[in-house]
mmCIF file of C-alpha atoms and ligand atoms in Angstrom:
data_model
loop_
_atom_site.group_PDB
_atom_site.id
_atom_site.type_symbol
_atom_site.label_atom_id
_atom_site.label_comp_id
_atom_site.label_asym_id
_atom_site.label_seq_id
_atom_site.Cartn_x
_atom_site.Cartn_y
_atom_site.Cartn_z
ATOM 1 C CA MET A 1 0.000 0.000 0.000
ATOM 2 C CA ALA A 2 1.554 3.278 -1.129
ATOM 3 C CA LEU A 3 1.151 6.449 0.913
ATOM 4 C CA ALA A 4 -0.334 8.058 -2.252
ATOM 5 C CA ASP A 5 -3.386 5.853 -1.753
ATOM 6 C CA PHE A 6 -4.142 7.905 1.368
ATOM 7 C CA SER A 7 -4.583 11.122 -0.635
ATOM 8 C CA VAL A 8 -7.840 13.012 -1.288
ATOM 9 C CA LYS A 9 -6.154 15.607 -3.517
ATOM 10 C CA ASP A 10 -8.477 16.840 -6.296
ATOM 11 C CA LYS A 11 -11.379 14.676 -5.091
ATOM 12 C CA VAL A 12 -14.737 16.467 -5.177
ATOM 13 C CA VAL A 13 -16.332 16.209 -1.741
ATOM 14 C CA VAL A 14 -19.849 17.358 -0.759
ATOM 15 C CA VAL A 15 -20.301 17.944 2.988
ATOM 16 C CA THR A 16 -23.914 18.516 4.022
ATOM 17 C CA GLY A 17 -24.482 20.740 7.059
ATOM 18 C CA SER A 18 -21.037 22.325 7.024
ATOM 19 C CA SER A 19 -21.712 25.781 8.479
ATOM 20 C CA GLN A 20 -20.418 24.773 11.922
ATOM 21 C CA GLY A 21 -19.251 21.905 14.126
ATOM 22 C CA ILE A 22 -18.192 18.596 12.593
ATOM 23 C CA GLY A 23 -19.270 19.556 9.057
ATOM 24 C CA ARG A 24 -17.183 22.733 9.133
ATOM 25 C CA ALA A 25 -14.121 20.778 10.301
ATOM 26 C CA LEU A 26 -14.692 18.192 7.561
ATOM 27 C CA ALA A 27 -14.953 20.825 4.832
ATOM 28 C CA ILE A 28 -11.868 22.751 5.973
ATOM 29 C CA GLY A 29 -9.899 19.552 6.658
ATOM 30 C CA PHE A 30 -10.600 18.026 3.246
ATOM 31 C CA ALA A 31 -9.853 21.352 1.517
ATOM 32 C CA LYS A 32 -6.495 21.579 3.331
ATOM 33 C CA GLU A 33 -5.664 18.139 1.920
ATOM 34 C CA GLY A 34 -6.343 19.417 -1.616
ATOM 35 C CA ALA A 35 -9.935 18.246 -2.114
ATOM 36 C CA LYS A 36 -12.482 20.468 -3.882
ATOM 37 C CA VAL A 37 -15.292 20.950 -1.395
ATOM 38 C CA VAL A 38 -18.965 21.836 -1.515
ATOM 39 C CA ILE A 39 -20.179 23.439 1.700
ATOM 40 C CA ASN A 40 -23.866 23.518 2.591
ATOM 41 C CA SER A 41 -26.307 24.911 5.119
ATOM 42 C CA ARG A 42 -29.817 26.338 5.192
ATOM 43 C CA LYS A 43 -28.299 29.802 5.722
ATOM 44 C CA ILE A 44 -25.918 31.215 3.098
ATOM 45 C CA GLU A 45 -24.623 33.881 5.513
ATOM 46 C CA LYS A 46 -23.224 31.123 7.762
ATOM 47 C CA LEU A 47 -21.279 29.678 4.805
ATOM 48 C CA GLN A 48 -19.561 32.913 3.753
ATOM 49 C CA PRO A 49 -16.840 32.948 6.473
ATOM 50 C CA ILE A 50 -16.051 29.282 5.810
ATOM 51 C CA GLU A 51 -15.803 29.899 2.070
ATOM 52 C CA GLU A 52 -13.436 32.807 2.806
ATOM 53 C CA GLU A 53 -11.333 30.685 5.166
ATOM 54 C CA ILE A 54 -10.963 27.921 2.568
ATOM 55 C CA LYS A 55 -10.078 30.401 -0.171
ATOM 56 C CA SER A 56 -7.503 32.054 2.146
ATOM 57 C CA PHE A 57 -5.276 28.964 1.931
ATOM 58 C CA GLY A 58 -5.897 28.466 -1.809
ATOM 59 C CA GLY A 59 -8.672 25.893 -1.450
ATOM 60 C CA ASP A 60 -11.368 25.302 -4.050
ATOM 61 C CA VAL A 61 -14.892 25.670 -2.643
ATOM 62 C CA LEU A 62 -18.507 26.037 -3.734
ATOM 63 C CA SER A 63 -21.196 27.201 -1.269
ATOM 64 C CA VAL A 64 -24.721 25.860 -1.723
ATOM 65 C CA GLN A 65 -27.632 27.020 0.392
ATOM 66 C CA ALA A 66 -30.096 24.116 0.560
ATOM 67 C CA ASP A 67 -32.300 22.329 3.064
ATOM 68 C CA MET A 68 -31.506 18.612 3.004
ATOM 69 C CA ARG A 69 -35.104 17.830 4.038
ATOM 70 C CA LYS A 70 -36.308 19.144 0.682
ATOM 71 C CA VAL A 71 -35.796 16.709 -2.197
ATOM 72 C CA ASP A 72 -35.764 19.357 -4.944
ATOM 73 C CA GLU A 73 -33.092 21.385 -3.101
ATOM 74 C CA VAL A 74 -30.989 18.251 -2.577
ATOM 75 C CA VAL A 75 -31.181 17.281 -6.257
ATOM 76 C CA ASN A 76 -30.351 20.851 -7.249
ATOM 77 C CA MET A 77 -27.268 20.837 -4.975
ATOM 78 C CA MET A 78 -25.901 17.660 -6.575
ATOM 79 C CA GLN A 79 -26.539 19.037 -10.067
ATOM 80 C CA LYS A 80 -24.869 22.354 -9.229
ATOM 81 C CA THR A 81 -21.852 20.453 -7.925
ATOM 82 C CA LYS A 82 -21.649 18.336 -11.093
ATOM 83 C CA GLN A 83 -21.898 21.473 -13.256
ATOM 84 C CA HIS A 84 -19.251 23.330 -11.248
ATOM 85 C CA PHE A 85 -16.683 20.589 -10.594
ATOM 86 C CA GLY A 86 -17.609 18.042 -13.305
ATOM 87 C CA ARG A 87 -18.044 15.115 -10.912
ATOM 88 C CA ILE A 88 -18.604 14.072 -7.284
ATOM 89 C CA ASP A 89 -16.227 11.617 -5.575
ATOM 90 C CA LEU A 90 -17.486 11.637 -2.000
ATOM 91 C CA LEU A 91 -20.742 12.620 -0.327
ATOM 92 C CA ILE A 92 -20.619 13.092 3.448
ATOM 93 C CA ASN A 93 -24.104 13.135 4.936
ATOM 94 C CA ASN A 94 -23.342 15.145 8.048
ATOM 95 C CA ALA A 95 -26.358 17.487 8.427
ATOM 96 C CA GLY A 96 -28.582 16.624 11.359
ATOM 97 C CA GLY A 97 -29.229 17.379 14.985
ATOM 98 C CA SER A 98 -31.780 17.062 17.750
ATOM 99 C CA PHE A 99 -33.374 18.554 20.818
ATOM 100 C CA GLY A 100 -33.677 16.820 24.183
ATOM 101 C CA HIS A 101 -37.038 15.191 24.971
ATOM 102 C CA THR A 102 -38.040 11.953 26.597
ATOM 103 C CA LEU A 103 -40.423 9.863 24.498
ATOM 104 C CA ASP A 104 -43.374 10.488 26.818
ATOM 105 C CA GLU A 105 -42.955 14.232 26.177
ATOM 106 C CA LEU A 106 -42.415 13.986 22.439
ATOM 107 C CA SER A 107 -45.385 14.628 20.131
ATOM 108 C CA PRO A 108 -45.860 12.652 16.901
ATOM 109 C CA ASN A 109 -44.956 15.829 14.989
ATOM 110 C CA GLY A 110 -41.780 16.245 17.013
ATOM 111 C CA PHE A 111 -40.837 12.615 16.343
ATOM 112 C CA ASP A 112 -41.440 13.080 12.593
ATOM 113 C CA ALA A 113 -39.343 16.252 12.530
ATOM 114 C CA VAL A 114 -36.331 14.628 14.207
ATOM 115 C CA VAL A 115 -36.484 11.499 12.031
ATOM 116 C CA ARG A 116 -36.924 13.571 8.886
ATOM 117 C CA ASN A 117 -33.843 15.667 9.659
ATOM 118 C CA ASN A 118 -31.633 12.736 10.646
ATOM 119 C CA LEU A 119 -32.740 9.782 8.512
ATOM 120 C CA ASN A 120 -35.015 10.762 5.599
ATOM 121 C CA GLN A 121 -32.632 13.418 4.341
ATOM 122 C CA VAL A 122 -29.743 10.929 4.304
ATOM 123 C CA PHE A 123 -31.777 8.811 1.904
ATOM 124 C CA TYR A 124 -32.671 11.882 -0.198
ATOM 125 C CA CYS A 125 -28.982 12.793 -0.556
ATOM 126 C CA CYS A 126 -27.905 9.221 -1.370
ATOM 127 C CA SER A 127 -30.685 8.917 -3.981
ATOM 128 C CA ALA A 128 -29.756 12.231 -5.582
ATOM 129 C CA VAL A 129 -26.052 11.385 -5.895
ATOM 130 C CA ARG A 130 -26.563 7.791 -7.102
ATOM 131 C CA PRO A 131 -27.236 8.562 -10.809
ATOM 132 C CA ILE A 132 -24.142 10.790 -10.878
ATOM 133 C CA PHE A 133 -22.023 8.029 -9.337
ATOM 134 C CA GLU A 134 -23.520 5.461 -11.699
ATOM 135 C CA GLU A 135 -22.733 7.604 -14.741
ATOM 136 C CA GLN A 136 -19.124 8.232 -13.677
ATOM 137 C CA GLY A 137 -18.485 4.594 -12.669
ATOM 138 C CA GLY A 138 -18.590 4.857 -8.872
ATOM 139 C CA GLY A 139 -18.242 7.006 -5.779
ATOM 140 C CA LYS A 140 -18.199 6.989 -1.999
ATOM 141 C CA ILE A 141 -20.712 7.922 0.699
ATOM 142 C CA ILE A 142 -20.023 8.477 4.402
ATOM 143 C CA ASN A 143 -23.064 8.796 6.653
ATOM 144 C CA ILE A 144 -22.659 10.450 10.052
ATOM 145 C CA SER A 145 -24.738 8.494 12.556
ATOM 146 C CA SER A 146 -24.164 8.528 16.349
ATOM 147 C CA VAL A 147 -23.518 6.193 19.257
ATOM 148 C CA ALA A 148 -27.125 7.167 20.110
ATOM 149 C CA GLY A 149 -28.057 4.912 17.192
ATOM 150 C CA ILE A 150 -26.314 1.922 18.791
ATOM 151 C CA TYR A 151 -27.213 2.244 22.472
ATOM 152 C CA ALA A 152 -30.387 3.285 24.286
ATOM 153 C CA SER A 153 -30.560 7.071 24.388
ATOM 154 C CA PRO A 154 -32.863 8.359 27.135
ATOM 155 C CA GLY A 155 -33.829 11.950 26.310
ATOM 156 C CA LEU A 156 -32.875 11.472 22.658
ATOM 157 C CA GLY A 157 -35.204 8.630 21.629
ATOM 158 C CA ALA A 158 -36.320 9.850 18.207
ATOM 159 C CA TYR A 159 -32.755 10.891 17.361
ATOM 160 C CA GLY A 160 -31.405 7.493 18.454
ATOM 161 C CA ALA A 161 -34.028 5.682 16.355
ATOM 162 C CA ALA A 162 -33.197 7.822 13.315
ATOM 163 C CA LYS A 163 -29.449 7.326 13.752
ATOM 164 C CA ALA A 164 -29.980 3.551 14.111
ATOM 165 C CA GLY A 165 -31.819 3.793 10.795
ATOM 166 C CA VAL A 166 -28.789 5.498 9.266
ATOM 167 C CA ILE A 167 -26.560 2.585 10.301
ATOM 168 C CA ASN A 168 -28.933 0.049 8.785
ATOM 169 C CA LEU A 169 -29.443 2.129 5.633
ATOM 170 C CA THR A 170 -25.653 2.221 5.240
ATOM 171 C CA LYS A 171 -25.454 -1.578 5.345
ATOM 172 C CA THR A 172 -28.255 -2.107 2.820
ATOM 173 C CA LEU A 173 -26.967 0.576 0.446
ATOM 174 C CA SER A 174 -23.488 -0.958 0.571
ATOM 175 C CA LYS A 175 -24.954 -4.221 -0.751
ATOM 176 C CA GLU A 176 -27.553 -2.879 -3.180
ATOM 177 C CA TRP A 177 -25.260 -0.260 -4.732
ATOM 178 C CA ALA A 178 -22.066 -2.316 -4.891
ATOM 179 C CA LYS A 179 -23.057 -2.990 -8.519
ATOM 180 C CA TYR A 180 -22.552 0.737 -9.206
ATOM 181 C CA ASN A 181 -19.116 0.639 -7.532
ATOM 182 C CA ILE A 182 -20.445 2.806 -4.677
ATOM 183 C CA LEU A 183 -18.847 2.319 -1.240
ATOM 184 C CA VAL A 184 -21.082 3.336 1.678
ATOM 185 C CA ASN A 185 -19.774 3.639 5.228
ATOM 186 C CA CYS A 186 -20.858 5.216 8.470
ATOM 187 C CA ILE A 187 -19.274 6.996 11.431
ATOM 188 C CA ALA A 188 -20.925 6.864 14.861
ATOM 189 C CA PRO A 189 -19.436 9.676 16.956
ATOM 190 C CA GLY A 190 -19.676 9.793 20.711
ATOM 191 C CA LEU A 191 -19.766 13.215 22.335
ATOM 192 C CA ILE A 192 -17.891 15.681 20.137
ATOM 193 C CA ILE A 193 -17.669 19.273 21.301
ATOM 194 C CA THR A 194 -19.526 21.436 18.766
ATOM 195 C CA GLU A 195 -21.945 24.358 18.915
ATOM 196 C CA GLY A 196 -24.927 21.972 18.570
ATOM 197 C CA ALA A 197 -23.775 19.296 21.043
ATOM 198 C CA GLU A 198 -22.509 21.585 23.775
ATOM 199 C CA GLU A 199 -25.866 23.283 24.196
ATOM 200 C CA VAL A 200 -27.927 20.062 24.222
ATOM 201 C CA LEU A 201 -25.602 17.558 25.918
ATOM 202 C CA VAL A 202 -22.981 19.252 28.129
ATOM 203 C CA PRO A 203 -24.073 22.824 28.924
ATOM 204 C CA THR A 204 -22.087 23.006 32.186
ATOM 205 C CA GLN A 205 -18.447 22.396 33.161
ATOM 206 C CA GLU A 206 -19.652 19.786 35.663
ATOM 207 C CA LYS A 207 -21.360 17.772 32.911
ATOM 208 C CA LYS A 208 -18.271 18.034 30.695
ATOM 209 C CA GLN A 209 -16.061 16.733 33.517
ATOM 210 C CA LYS A 210 -18.417 13.773 34.068
ATOM 211 C CA VAL A 211 -18.052 12.793 30.397
ATOM 212 C CA ILE A 212 -14.252 13.140 30.603
ATOM 213 C CA ASP A 213 -14.210 10.921 33.709
ATOM 214 C CA GLU A 214 -16.241 8.265 31.843
ATOM 215 C CA THR A 215 -13.993 8.358 28.774
ATOM 216 C CA PRO A 216 -10.933 6.055 28.757
ATOM 217 C CA ALA A 217 -9.124 8.456 26.369
ATOM 218 C CA GLY A 218 -9.440 11.101 29.145
ATOM 219 C CA ARG A 219 -10.756 13.967 27.050
ATOM 220 C CA LEU A 220 -13.775 15.211 25.119
ATOM 221 C CA GLY A 221 -14.004 14.475 21.404
ATOM 222 C CA VAL A 222 -13.248 17.240 18.902
ATOM 223 C CA PRO A 223 -14.457 17.542 15.280
ATOM 224 C CA GLU A 224 -10.970 16.659 13.984
ATOM 225 C CA ASP A 225 -11.400 13.151 15.498
ATOM 226 C CA ILE A 226 -14.231 12.626 12.991
ATOM 227 C CA LEU A 227 -12.292 14.321 10.181
ATOM 228 C CA ASN A 228 -9.410 11.855 10.520
ATOM 229 C CA ALA A 229 -11.684 8.831 10.040
ATOM 230 C CA CYS A 230 -13.505 10.467 7.112
ATOM 231 C CA LEU A 231 -10.190 11.276 5.426
ATOM 232 C CA TYR A 232 -9.275 7.580 5.577
ATOM 233 C CA LEU A 233 -12.683 6.380 4.320
ATOM 234 C CA GLY A 234 -12.527 8.921 1.484
ATOM 235 C CA THR A 235 -9.247 7.555 0.056
ATOM 236 C CA GLU A 236 -8.303 4.645 -2.187
ATOM 237 C CA ALA A 237 -6.725 3.050 0.894
ATOM 238 C CA ALA A 238 -10.282 2.242 2.072
ATOM 239 C CA SER A 239 -11.437 0.712 -1.231
ATOM 240 C CA PHE A 240 -12.214 -2.678 0.418
ATOM 241 C CA VAL A 241 -14.234 -1.102 3.251
ATOM 242 C CA THR A 242 -17.993 -0.823 2.786
ATOM 243 C CA GLY A 243 -21.120 -1.201 4.916
ATOM 244 C CA GLU A 244 -19.107 -0.521 8.080
ATOM 245 C CA THR A 245 -19.809 1.729 11.050
ATOM 246 C CA ILE A 246 -16.792 3.130 12.903
ATOM 247 C CA THR A 247 -17.520 4.209 16.466
ATOM 248 C CA ILE A 248 -15.422 7.183 17.620
ATOM 249 C CA SER A 249 -15.973 7.892 21.300
ATOM 250 C CA GLY A 250 -12.569 7.677 23.025
ATOM 251 C CA GLY A 251 -13.672 4.279 24.340
ATOM 252 C CA ARG A 252 -16.605 5.684 26.323
ATOM 253 C CA THR A 253 -19.182 3.476 24.625
ATOM 254 C CA HIS A 254 -18.447 -0.261 24.519
HETATM 255 N N1 NAP B 301 -21.436 16.618 18.206
HETATM 256 C C1 NAP B 301 -21.733 15.422 18.684
HETATM 257 O O1 NAP B 301 -21.501 15.108 19.869
HETATM 258 C C2 NAP B 301 -22.323 14.379 17.774
HETATM 259 C C3 NAP B 301 -22.388 13.065 18.228
HETATM 260 C C4 NAP B 301 -22.924 12.100 17.408
HETATM 261 C C5 NAP B 301 -23.382 12.443 16.147
HETATM 262 N N2 NAP B 301 -23.329 13.731 15.724
HETATM 263 C C6 NAP B 301 -23.840 14.043 14.388
HETATM 264 O O2 NAP B 301 -22.859 14.715 13.644
HETATM 265 C C7 NAP B 301 -23.477 15.650 12.755
HETATM 266 C C8 NAP B 301 -22.938 17.051 13.009
HETATM 267 O O3 NAP B 301 -23.134 17.357 14.370
HETATM 268 P P1 NAP B 301 -22.657 18.742 15.017
HETATM 269 O O4 NAP B 301 -22.543 18.516 16.466
HETATM 270 O O5 NAP B 301 -21.513 19.298 14.251
HETATM 271 O O6 NAP B 301 -23.975 19.611 14.756
HETATM 272 P P2 NAP B 301 -24.253 21.181 14.795
HETATM 273 O O7 NAP B 301 -23.154 21.925 15.447
HETATM 274 O O8 NAP B 301 -25.642 21.332 15.316
HETATM 275 O O9 NAP B 301 -24.269 21.525 13.224
HETATM 276 C C9 NAP B 301 -25.237 20.941 12.405
HETATM 277 C C10 NAP B 301 -25.006 21.394 10.984
HETATM 278 O O10 NAP B 301 -26.020 20.795 10.155
HETATM 279 C C11 NAP B 301 -26.680 21.818 9.435
HETATM 280 N N3 NAP B 301 -28.046 21.359 9.183
HETATM 281 C C12 NAP B 301 -28.949 20.868 10.065
HETATM 282 N N4 NAP B 301 -30.082 20.525 9.441
HETATM 283 C C13 NAP B 301 -29.892 20.804 8.127
HETATM 284 C C14 NAP B 301 -30.688 20.666 6.978
HETATM 285 N N5 NAP B 301 -31.928 20.184 7.041
HETATM 286 N N6 NAP B 301 -30.178 21.018 5.775
HETATM 287 C C15 NAP B 301 -28.917 21.512 5.682
HETATM 288 N N7 NAP B 301 -28.112 21.665 6.746
HETATM 289 C C16 NAP B 301 -28.600 21.324 7.949
HETATM 290 C C17 NAP B 301 -26.567 23.062 10.287
HETATM 291 O O11 NAP B 301 -26.607 24.208 9.491
HETATM 292 P P3 NAP B 301 -27.819 25.301 9.441
HETATM 293 O O12 NAP B 301 -28.512 25.269 10.765
HETATM 294 O O13 NAP B 301 -27.097 26.561 9.136
HETATM 295 O O14 NAP B 301 -28.664 24.827 8.297
HETATM 296 C C18 NAP B 301 -25.140 22.887 10.825
HETATM 297 O O15 NAP B 301 -24.201 23.303 9.843
HETATM 298 C C19 NAP B 301 -24.991 15.538 12.992
HETATM 299 O O16 NAP B 301 -25.549 14.628 12.062
HETATM 300 C C20 NAP B 301 -25.052 14.964 14.394
HETATM 301 O O17 NAP B 301 -26.244 14.273 14.626
HETATM 302 C C21 NAP B 301 -22.809 14.722 16.514
#
């Protein structure tokens, strides 16, 4: 295995939900390694500083405002990417998020909203990129799930169910779409300090310390921990890896 196989240089990478947190780190990290990146969010003004940051080190970037819950906007984003960069090599389905509610408090509408923004939209994005991958002879997908999709998640029940769906969808897609030379893998992060997670999961220093104490690695996760695994899965070095879910939690969840 040559070190060159670990390169993502010139690959075209779409990162959904990249205006902050893990998605932002993925977009900037891939761009620093020479990939051409598409950044996305529902709010264009949140993408502008990231576009500027990527351009400041000579990176190639396209910003697309689109809501991943809306099929027409998803399809449009993939088409815009194809028009601008000529192809797509890797789709990272990162957009998502939740709010804390136990299941006895959660309304049917609330359940639908969380599942739609964490599971349905992953399928919409995969479906929209598939014809492009088929036409160009293959491609890669990385879905961002969560350890909440593996273990019981009191207070995050709808989110956990949706993220479990993402893991299963990954496995089925990896089998059904192998004929198109599409590799589909999944990352299940534990607690990673981001704008979204901090507010919902560890709003106080006391709560942060409790998580650190429970984590064998002795620290909180940072977005770059997820970037490193995505960089590997996005390269030729991972060409025999598909249908897998990599848990990244510093050993906290076993
Ligand atoms: N951080 C953690 O501890 C952790 C753990 C496990 C899994 N995860 C997963 O990792 C991913 C990123 O998490 P994070 O902590 O970085 O989240 P975050 O800080 O809340 O950021 C979420 C990103 O997704 C975008 N987004 C949300 N819904 C969208 C939609 N419908 N269409 C387009 N963009 C959308 C948001 O942008 P706009 O609001 O501007 O649209 C934002 O850029 C999520 O899927 C999350 O479930 C996170």
